[in-house]
XYZ file of C-alpha atoms in Angstrom:
695
model
C 76.663 74.996 91.374
C 75.980 71.366 92.240
C 76.397 69.643 95.558
C 79.839 68.396 94.489
C 81.197 71.059 92.085
C 81.643 74.817 91.978
C 82.896 76.251 88.717
C 85.746 73.984 87.673
C 86.419 72.721 91.207
C 85.291 69.426 92.704
C 84.295 69.758 96.368
C 85.784 67.026 98.588
C 84.704 68.038 102.077
C 83.882 70.853 104.483
C 86.826 72.393 106.325
C 84.828 74.889 108.342
C 82.066 77.449 108.460
C 82.076 81.083 109.559
C 80.185 84.320 109.352
C 81.107 84.852 105.709
C 80.529 81.399 104.290
C 81.415 77.718 104.117
C 85.010 76.640 103.439
C 85.488 73.484 101.350
C 88.473 71.350 100.492
C 88.390 70.922 96.703
C 90.418 69.862 93.670
C 90.935 71.624 90.378
C 90.895 69.814 87.037
C 94.561 68.830 87.390
C 93.914 67.189 90.759
C 95.624 69.938 92.755
C 94.033 70.510 96.151
C 92.607 73.975 96.718
C 90.297 75.717 99.170
C 86.932 77.011 97.944
C 85.061 79.490 100.113
C 81.383 79.841 99.150
C 79.717 82.898 100.619
C 76.401 82.682 102.395
C 73.375 83.494 100.259
C 72.432 86.496 102.400
C 75.841 88.070 101.657
C 75.612 87.674 97.892
C 73.630 90.824 97.078
C 72.300 91.583 93.616
C 74.079 91.025 90.311
C 75.752 94.438 90.366
C 77.084 93.858 93.886
C 78.342 90.425 92.870
C 80.312 91.914 89.970
C 81.789 94.509 92.312
C 82.786 91.774 94.733
C 84.508 89.778 91.970
C 86.440 92.871 90.848
C 87.513 93.622 94.432
C 88.839 90.101 94.910
C 90.677 90.177 91.587
C 92.516 93.241 92.869
C 93.626 91.182 95.862
C 95.567 88.900 93.526
C 98.144 91.700 93.132
C 99.453 90.864 96.589
C 102.951 89.342 96.537
C 102.961 85.774 97.762
C 105.344 86.241 100.671
C 103.866 84.814 103.863
C 100.349 84.852 102.415
C 98.046 82.238 100.947
C 97.532 82.880 97.242
C 94.098 83.745 95.887
C 93.776 81.652 92.720
C 90.314 82.374 91.373
C 87.017 84.108 92.057
C 83.604 83.773 90.520
C 79.856 83.596 91.003
C 77.769 80.474 90.605
C 74.020 80.267 91.145
C 74.095 83.800 92.528
C 76.651 82.995 95.234
C 80.210 84.335 95.023
C 83.088 81.958 95.698
C 86.818 82.410 96.242
C 89.473 79.812 95.430
C 92.792 79.907 97.259
C 95.920 77.850 97.710
C 95.558 74.894 100.072
C 97.983 74.973 102.994
C 97.957 72.084 105.413
C 98.192 73.969 108.700
C 96.220 74.913 111.762
C 95.299 78.449 112.676
C 97.115 80.511 115.282
C 93.827 80.611 117.171
C 93.671 76.815 117.472
C 97.392 76.411 118.187
C 97.376 78.870 121.093
C 94.193 77.400 122.514
C 95.780 73.935 122.448
C 99.464 74.595 123.233
C 99.410 77.944 125.002
C 101.107 81.274 124.151
C 104.144 81.618 121.909
C 107.449 82.740 123.463
C 111.031 83.571 122.493
C 112.103 82.852 118.935
C 108.740 81.290 118.043
C 106.946 84.535 118.862
C 109.532 86.549 116.970
C 109.287 84.332 113.879
C 105.526 84.711 113.978
C 105.771 88.505 114.272
C 108.268 88.822 111.410
C 106.355 86.525 109.073
C 102.985 88.151 109.654
C 104.421 91.683 109.456
C 106.049 90.756 106.125
C 102.675 89.511 104.900
C 100.978 92.712 106.017
C 103.621 94.807 104.242
C 103.047 92.810 101.045
C 99.287 93.302 101.340
C 99.626 97.055 101.849
C 102.208 97.328 99.076
C 99.489 96.097 96.692
C 97.157 98.826 98.033
C 94.944 96.248 99.707
C 93.658 96.513 103.283
C 92.983 93.270 105.177
C 90.284 94.619 107.557
C 89.926 91.320 109.420
C 93.416 90.484 110.709
C 92.952 88.042 113.600
C 94.427 84.781 114.953
C 91.969 82.685 112.949
C 93.342 84.223 109.724
C 96.956 83.255 110.449
C 97.954 79.716 109.460
C 101.042 78.130 111.032
C 102.503 76.294 108.046
C 105.685 74.227 108.211
C 107.609 76.901 106.281
C 106.343 79.829 108.336
C 103.139 81.715 109.096
C 100.699 82.492 106.284
C 98.029 85.173 106.333
C 94.674 84.400 104.721
C 91.443 86.231 103.820
C 93.226 89.535 103.173
C 90.919 92.057 101.566
C 87.918 89.725 101.573
C 86.239 91.783 104.271
C 86.756 94.943 102.233
C 85.338 93.257 99.135
C 82.269 92.231 101.110
C 81.921 95.696 102.598
C 82.199 97.342 99.179
C 79.617 95.053 97.628
C 77.097 94.727 100.468
C 77.486 97.698 102.770
C 73.780 98.105 103.298
C 73.244 94.551 104.533
C 76.355 93.545 106.398
C 77.108 96.486 108.686
C 80.609 96.659 110.154
C 83.164 94.181 108.894
C 85.754 92.628 111.193
C 86.078 90.663 114.418
C 85.327 92.860 117.421
C 88.159 91.733 119.732
C 90.731 92.728 117.066
C 88.978 95.751 115.552
C 90.627 99.163 115.512
C 88.904 102.243 116.970
C 88.252 103.600 113.481
C 86.505 100.382 112.454
C 84.075 100.904 115.316
C 83.477 104.629 114.971
C 83.412 105.101 111.212
C 83.727 103.619 107.744
C 87.288 104.804 107.080
C 89.639 102.001 108.062
C 92.876 101.928 106.111
C 96.297 100.347 106.506
C 96.821 101.699 110.076
C 93.740 99.728 111.118
C 95.466 96.523 110.014
C 98.531 97.415 112.100
C 96.267 97.787 115.152
C 94.663 94.391 114.477
C 98.079 92.810 113.852
C 99.263 93.966 117.273
C 96.115 92.600 118.891
C 96.777 89.262 117.210
C 100.376 89.246 118.451
C 99.218 90.048 121.996
C 96.911 87.026 121.762
C 99.823 84.908 120.522
C 102.009 86.054 123.446
C 99.399 85.893 126.224
C 96.451 83.792 125.081
C 93.970 86.678 125.261
C 93.178 89.764 123.136
C 94.488 93.119 124.399
C 91.026 94.424 125.338
C 89.439 91.238 126.629
C 86.794 89.039 125.070
C 83.743 89.377 127.320
C 80.653 91.488 126.789
C 80.804 93.268 123.391
C 80.072 96.628 125.004
C 82.983 96.239 127.405
C 85.341 95.171 124.609
C 84.252 98.120 122.476
C 84.762 100.522 125.393
C 88.255 99.118 125.924
C 89.237 99.541 122.284
C 88.008 103.137 122.235
C 89.046 104.398 125.677
C 91.270 102.049 127.695
C 94.944 101.192 127.430
C 95.711 97.751 126.071
C 96.420 94.969 128.570
C 100.005 93.958 127.763
C 100.655 91.904 130.899
C 102.460 88.760 129.832
C 103.897 90.282 126.649
C 107.720 89.930 126.634
C 109.410 93.220 127.484
C 111.220 93.355 124.132
C 107.894 93.554 122.299
C 105.835 95.630 124.726
C 106.789 99.057 123.430
C 106.363 98.073 119.792
C 102.964 96.465 120.350
C 101.883 99.471 122.405
C 102.708 101.892 119.581
C 100.772 99.736 117.135
C 97.755 99.847 119.487
C 97.670 103.652 119.649
C 94.149 105.083 119.412
C 95.296 107.627 116.810
C 95.956 105.884 113.453
C 98.622 108.474 112.581
C 100.656 107.482 115.664
C 101.033 103.866 114.554
C 103.995 102.654 112.502
C 103.428 101.441 108.964
C 103.749 97.732 108.257
C 107.130 98.349 106.628
C 108.381 100.378 109.600
C 107.062 97.642 111.852
C 108.971 94.994 109.938
C 112.109 97.123 110.070
C 111.866 97.317 113.851
C 111.368 93.565 114.141
C 114.564 92.973 112.160
C 116.550 95.593 114.032
C 119.057 95.249 116.838
C 118.381 93.365 120.049
C 114.812 92.645 119.043
C 116.196 90.397 116.292
C 117.565 88.079 118.980
C 115.276 85.930 121.059
C 114.917 86.727 124.747
C 116.008 83.190 125.560
C 119.508 83.899 124.256
C 119.266 82.062 120.942
C 119.544 83.626 117.506
C 115.939 84.699 117.567
C 113.956 84.328 114.420
C 116.116 82.626 111.817
C 115.490 85.455 109.386
C 117.750 84.053 106.703
C 115.787 80.800 106.685
C 112.433 82.531 106.994
C 113.020 84.855 104.059
C 114.744 82.126 102.058
C 111.568 80.082 102.441
C 109.509 83.077 101.378
C 111.609 83.483 98.249
C 111.429 79.775 97.501
C 107.650 79.755 97.443
C 107.201 83.143 95.762
C 106.082 83.145 92.131
C 106.989 86.272 90.139
C 103.815 87.948 88.901
C 104.941 88.104 85.269
C 107.766 86.725 83.097
C 109.743 89.948 83.155
C 110.097 89.710 86.904
C 111.319 86.154 86.604
C 113.862 87.171 84.016
C 115.411 89.735 86.337
C 115.571 87.595 89.444
C 119.268 87.338 90.339
C 119.616 83.613 90.841
C 122.965 83.319 89.139
C 126.234 83.631 91.043
C 128.036 86.922 91.014
C 130.629 87.114 88.216
C 134.212 86.449 89.168
C 136.274 89.651 89.195
C 139.198 89.946 86.779
C 142.706 89.565 88.079
C 143.773 92.899 89.551
C 146.518 94.613 87.647
C 146.962 97.597 89.935
C 148.085 98.080 93.515
C 146.706 95.665 96.056
C 144.291 96.880 98.695
C 143.114 95.398 101.960
C 139.771 93.701 101.732
C 137.265 92.929 104.437
C 137.013 89.483 106.027
C 134.896 86.918 104.197
C 131.317 86.830 105.408
C 130.396 84.150 107.886
C 128.225 81.298 106.572
C 125.177 82.703 108.352
C 125.763 86.127 106.876
C 126.232 84.683 103.403
C 123.046 82.668 103.729
C 121.036 85.674 104.764
C 122.511 87.834 102.068
C 121.796 85.215 99.427
C 118.230 84.858 100.619
C 117.566 88.572 100.593
C 119.380 89.216 97.331
C 117.001 86.773 95.710
C 114.142 89.143 96.475
C 115.626 92.015 94.515
C 114.124 91.345 91.081
C 110.594 90.787 92.320
C 108.033 93.507 92.047
C 107.129 93.526 95.741
C 110.584 93.386 97.309
C 109.765 96.485 99.330
C 106.957 94.574 100.976
C 109.209 91.785 102.223
C 112.208 93.752 103.343
C 111.739 96.833 105.463
C 112.568 99.547 102.999
C 116.092 100.663 103.701
C 116.995 97.546 105.706
C 120.517 96.169 105.128
C 120.373 93.126 102.865
C 122.708 91.316 105.241
C 120.768 92.210 108.356
C 123.434 90.985 110.763
C 126.488 91.981 108.715
C 126.584 95.596 109.904
C 125.626 96.865 113.336
C 122.042 98.091 113.098
C 123.096 101.665 113.860
C 125.243 101.899 110.705
C 122.211 102.478 108.480
C 119.291 104.520 109.750
C 116.343 104.940 107.381
C 115.107 108.525 107.370
C 111.373 108.054 107.151
C 109.752 105.856 104.550
C 109.916 105.958 100.762
C 108.780 109.290 99.317
C 106.437 108.940 96.310
C 108.162 111.646 94.301
C 106.277 111.108 91.047
C 103.985 108.839 89.083
C 106.832 108.541 86.587
C 110.418 107.431 87.032
C 112.861 109.594 88.972
C 115.793 110.082 86.598
C 118.269 111.950 88.808
C 118.589 113.190 92.369
C 120.941 115.939 93.579
C 121.654 117.325 97.053
C 122.061 121.075 96.641
C 122.975 123.888 99.055
C 120.506 126.698 99.676
C 120.704 129.501 102.255
C 120.281 127.944 105.672
C 120.551 124.338 104.576
C 120.083 122.009 101.643
C 117.417 120.768 99.297
C 116.974 117.648 97.189
C 116.291 118.134 93.490
C 114.743 115.305 91.497
C 114.263 115.229 87.747
C 111.609 113.024 86.234
C 110.436 111.320 83.095
C 107.579 113.842 82.982
C 110.128 116.636 82.527
C 109.348 118.432 85.807
C 112.005 119.254 88.403
C 110.855 118.813 92.010
C 112.395 120.073 95.250
C 112.232 118.193 98.569
C 113.365 118.730 102.132
C 116.154 116.309 103.065
C 115.356 113.912 105.922
C 111.632 114.730 106.133
C 110.980 114.190 102.428
C 108.483 117.072 102.436
C 107.698 118.400 98.968
C 108.823 122.023 98.684
C 107.888 123.055 95.144
C 108.073 122.182 91.467
C 110.333 123.994 89.042
C 107.574 124.753 86.556
C 105.855 127.805 85.177
C 103.090 129.191 87.353
C 101.089 130.383 84.339
C 100.031 126.848 83.439
C 96.840 125.684 85.074
C 98.100 122.267 86.096
C 101.424 120.429 86.010
C 99.983 118.184 83.292
C 99.655 121.134 80.907
C 103.162 122.429 81.502
C 105.730 121.756 78.842
C 108.094 118.970 79.839
C 111.824 119.628 79.854
C 113.997 117.478 77.599
C 116.957 117.843 79.955
C 117.814 119.594 83.217
C 121.310 120.778 84.113
C 122.402 121.709 87.652
C 125.262 123.844 88.946
C 126.218 125.240 92.362
C 128.513 128.233 92.748
C 128.987 130.624 95.643
C 126.475 128.731 97.771
C 123.696 129.235 95.210
C 122.258 126.490 93.027
C 120.780 126.994 89.575
C 118.890 124.673 87.251
C 118.742 125.144 83.488
C 115.793 123.384 81.825
C 116.031 122.694 78.104
C 112.866 122.202 76.039
C 111.929 120.859 72.650
C 110.193 123.850 71.098
C 110.804 126.791 73.397
C 113.774 128.635 74.901
C 115.597 127.204 77.925
C 114.572 128.376 81.380
C 116.790 129.147 84.328
C 115.610 128.561 87.902
C 116.858 129.637 91.300
C 116.681 126.544 93.509
C 116.394 128.411 96.821
C 113.338 130.435 95.819
C 111.927 128.465 92.901
C 111.876 131.702 90.895
C 112.404 131.652 87.177
C 115.385 133.851 86.309
C 116.225 135.664 83.135
C 117.717 133.171 80.725
C 120.739 134.614 78.910
C 120.747 132.173 76.002
C 117.304 132.864 74.533
C 118.726 134.617 71.492
C 120.848 131.605 70.615
C 117.782 129.753 69.317
C 115.585 126.999 70.641
C 116.432 123.538 71.833
C 115.815 120.786 69.272
C 116.920 117.181 69.749
C 119.952 118.132 71.796
C 121.172 120.969 69.537
C 120.544 124.689 69.437
C 119.130 125.897 66.159
C 121.940 128.393 66.191
C 124.268 125.445 65.550
C 125.537 124.868 69.093
C 125.054 121.945 71.462
C 124.794 122.564 75.205
C 127.213 120.167 76.931
C 126.225 121.051 80.488
C 126.900 123.307 83.462
C 129.988 123.515 85.664
C 131.961 126.073 87.635
C 134.847 127.953 86.126
C 136.895 130.103 88.492
C 134.018 129.855 90.953
C 131.382 131.090 88.487
C 128.418 129.111 87.133
C 129.277 128.399 83.538
C 127.562 126.784 80.566
C 129.666 124.912 78.017
C 128.648 124.772 74.386
C 130.193 123.163 71.339
C 129.363 123.839 67.689
C 127.614 120.992 65.914
C 130.445 119.256 64.054
C 130.155 118.263 60.411
C 132.590 115.357 60.823
C 133.634 113.204 63.809
C 137.216 113.594 62.617
C 137.080 117.343 63.259
C 138.272 118.760 66.581
C 135.697 119.583 69.241
C 135.557 123.303 69.932
C 134.443 124.350 73.421
C 132.871 127.711 74.262
C 132.166 128.763 77.866
C 129.575 131.394 78.758
C 128.580 132.836 82.108
C 125.278 131.284 83.117
C 123.926 134.480 84.645
C 124.632 137.048 81.922
C 125.523 134.983 78.859
C 128.905 136.660 78.433
C 131.650 134.556 76.898
C 134.223 133.663 79.551
C 136.268 131.311 77.379
C 136.571 131.865 73.679
C 136.419 128.867 71.408
C 139.236 126.422 72.089
C 139.711 123.004 70.519
C 139.989 119.565 72.040
C 142.050 118.009 69.275
C 141.192 114.684 67.737
C 143.371 111.898 69.116
C 145.959 110.408 66.796
C 143.928 107.311 65.982
C 140.509 108.011 67.468
C 137.604 110.336 66.808
C 135.913 112.259 69.602
C 132.513 110.725 70.286
C 131.244 112.896 73.133
C 132.208 115.394 75.815
C 130.510 115.591 79.218
C 130.851 117.544 82.444
C 132.480 115.472 85.195
C 132.786 117.971 88.037
C 133.934 121.520 88.788
C 136.130 122.542 85.829
C 136.385 118.884 84.753
C 135.454 117.463 81.368
C 135.411 113.856 80.224
C 136.286 113.394 76.567
C 135.012 110.146 75.047
C 137.051 108.781 72.159
C 136.365 105.949 69.752
C 137.124 102.508 71.186
C 135.810 103.256 74.695
C 138.739 105.522 75.516
C 138.255 108.257 78.144
C 140.464 111.317 78.613
C 139.850 113.804 81.467
C 140.469 117.496 80.768
C 140.749 120.499 83.062
C 138.492 123.219 81.683
C 140.388 126.029 83.422
C 143.802 125.167 81.998
C 142.303 123.644 78.825
C 144.689 120.727 79.088
C 144.396 116.990 79.808
C 144.806 116.100 83.488
C 145.701 112.493 82.878
C 146.362 109.927 80.240
C 143.874 108.156 78.038
C 142.099 105.254 79.749
C 140.808 102.311 77.727
C 137.630 101.307 79.515
C 136.513 98.378 77.372
C 136.841 95.304 79.600
C 136.195 91.675 78.716
C 134.528 92.819 75.512
C 132.054 95.072 77.349
C 131.661 98.834 77.277
C 130.920 100.712 80.491
C 127.418 101.962 81.244
C 128.308 104.735 83.740
C 131.369 106.949 84.417
C 132.345 109.082 87.399
C 135.569 110.733 88.545
C 136.803 110.756 92.152
C 139.831 112.199 93.906
C 141.566 109.583 96.049
C 144.858 110.294 97.847
C 145.544 113.201 95.522
C 144.937 111.113 92.414
C 142.101 111.332 89.920
C 140.337 107.963 89.781
C 137.967 106.978 86.977
C 135.174 104.587 87.978
C 133.233 102.727 85.292
C 130.153 100.566 85.874
C 129.351 97.553 83.709
C 126.343 95.432 82.878
C 127.775 92.466 84.799
C 127.524 94.440 88.058
C 131.253 95.186 88.313
C 132.681 98.660 88.948
C 136.206 98.939 87.551
C 138.662 101.667 88.551
C 141.628 103.303 86.872
C 144.287 105.780 87.910
C 143.986 108.393 85.152
C 147.648 109.378 85.363
C 149.025 106.123 84.037
C 146.021 103.947 83.047
C 146.712 101.559 85.946
C 143.738 99.469 86.938
C 142.829 99.196 90.607
C 141.014 96.129 91.952
C 137.331 96.256 90.972
C 134.380 96.792 93.277
C 132.262 93.649 93.133
C 129.054 92.632 94.829
C 126.193 93.717 92.597
C 124.483 90.751 90.971
C 122.908 92.721 88.139
C 123.837 95.748 86.045
C 124.897 98.863 87.934
C 122.348 101.500 86.938
C 123.434 104.398 89.180
C 126.875 105.584 90.264
C 128.129 108.546 92.316
C 131.529 109.400 93.807
C 132.696 112.128 96.153
C 133.633 112.957 99.748
C 131.389 111.148 102.226
C 131.746 110.974 106.011
C 135.283 112.319 105.803
C 136.658 109.973 103.171
C 136.426 109.401 99.409
C 133.493 107.131 98.672
C 131.317 105.762 95.906
C 127.626 104.882 95.970
C 126.119 102.474 93.473
C 122.665 101.101 92.743
C 121.426 98.336 90.494
C 118.394 97.014 88.669
C 117.439 94.855 91.637
C 116.896 97.901 93.896
C 120.120 97.209 95.836
C 122.273 100.166 96.949
C 125.907 99.790 98.047
C 128.416 102.144 99.668
C 132.166 101.806 98.971
C 135.282 103.145 100.687
C 137.526 104.212 97.798
C 140.630 104.396 100.013
C 140.485 100.676 100.781
C 138.330 99.432 97.922
C 136.106 97.620 100.430
C 132.345 97.656 100.801
C 131.340 100.073 103.527
C 128.395 98.649 105.399
C 126.150 95.920 104.067
C 124.127 96.404 100.888
C 120.692 97.947 101.222
C 117.457 96.641 99.730
C 116.060 100.060 98.876
C 112.521 99.049 97.956
C 112.348 101.667 95.162
C 112.666 99.407 92.145
C 115.497 99.832 89.673
C 117.845 102.476 91.087
C 118.265 105.343 88.620
C 120.311 107.800 90.670
C 122.229 108.018 93.957
C 123.958 110.826 95.810
C 125.786 111.302 99.095
C 126.353 114.316 101.303
C 125.963 115.758 104.783
C 122.725 117.112 106.230
C 122.884 118.739 109.647
C 126.359 117.286 110.155
C 125.185 113.718 109.463
C 126.271 111.719 106.412
C 123.150 111.075 104.329
C 122.712 108.785 101.340
C 119.834 109.290 98.892
C 118.563 106.966 96.155
C 115.870 107.474 93.515
C 114.162 104.774 91.497
C 112.267 103.762 88.404
C 109.176 103.363 90.591
C 109.050 107.126 91.217
C 110.203 106.649 94.818
C 112.861 108.589 96.724
C 114.640 107.020 99.735
C 117.084 108.410 102.353
C 119.391 106.926 104.994
C 121.689 108.416 107.616
C 125.031 106.661 108.091
C 126.997 106.393 111.325
C 130.543 105.352 110.295
C 131.506 104.783 113.956
C 129.186 101.781 114.036
C 131.306 99.880 111.550
């Protein structure tokens, strides 16, 4: 290090000095202005501690760049660590309040939303700020920016023996004072203290003698005099002495965007959330090219001309609603969308009354691998959620609470990692009891009772083992359904030629007895049968060459509709589901362009499509929901939508789920309430209650 250069950065002047180090204005080799913070010599530690510090700061760079100042570089020169960050021409919240006085109305709300979004992004990257205070909030022209996140933790990790406690006393949490364990809830406490300062001009526990301040943080209630009534309860919960009683940053952000709090107390439109988040998107840089490639910045495709019966559609969104929706939709393809939007928050935050969607807790980390499917199954006394995963394990969860109940895996294996992974899992419910059949690569299938988690006797062991989708005995398991109210497994012999008819055999799932002798689904006149799949109780979907679908009733062994040609605009569908609407059987097909097209299976008439997804629909479900036929869809941008199949209109605003690419969705009723569940590529599970009266 020289007097004028650190690493590859030319120092141009001193911006300030604090307890950690000296902050310089600098330029990189391209002439771009940056900020270089050089730590004091006494904080540098030995070479090992310096390396640890550099690694800690590199981890900070995972933080999404919403409402934060980017960390660009970190290094050590002449034994002194330095940090390089984005230069933002702005004053701190500390200086602004000291000069202009407290923030009120929409200005306070904008500040709260922006800083809570930043905190959610920081926590989403598994980083803890540990020194959230007014001095570390910059009031930039495009919204507040949070700085120095995680730096305190990096210092603490590298130099614990020399630095003591890390943080600023007036904004410390109780756990920062009493012990070393200060996680994300500590940041929420400090955030609330910072917001109290912004609203009143003083910290919540005073700023006099350190002993008095410390006593206040540990034992006294926060002083919230002067805090607007709309914020008092929220700030008070964040300042709870017990970390477990505080909301998470994402829950906090959800509350700030919810209901009356999203309108300023001076009667205006409160924080202009559409503009705020639009600005956040505009300055966000995707962390890798793949994220950029999936960002939905193209317009939604125009729907084809409807050829079926017309349906009423909802009114066009107002300009403000469209702006907000566009801004939020732009977040979908980015890795840290869940950090910017409260997980489960409607994408168009003002489009639906806030009570329409109610998140049920936060995201449930169901697995380290992708959740492939989610089902809502009845058990004695209630229901249970079943998830299947890329690791081949089935997992059971309590609805609403998200509490893990058990895994469907053999108890004789020492750990889940040593258990054999299922190649496929089939589910059926009959007589109020749910069963799961797991199929494996090199061992017999296993049958599980969902209510108890017990492994049952599997009736098909003697048929041979499961290998690449076929039984060695020459049969392929199609799936499970109900036949005359009984749980039934359908098999088909492995055909030698696609021109041959498909022969179906049905066997009772519990005892293996044949309940339907072999019967053929004949080859169509001009098309070979490509596949057969279970589509519902006693319903089969027969796939023919040329993207033709024909539904069959398994009980009568006859077609229940005509053949539907699903190829549209040169594209084949990605997902199929059947729904009963006004006594008719409707086929819904999802396409890569985000469109869901619908046909009446009786006469191949096409109904107007369901449009709104901006990327490929990756999950689709249909069934009764809140007293009417409905469909639920999810896409690669983590957006979930609910549709009323009677009207063909969107039902409620789209949801930014925060679970990554949506792999599976399901709807049902839990405790008399309509509940929607989504599962994602990230391994997360998410639930919402729906109040249809609020629409």
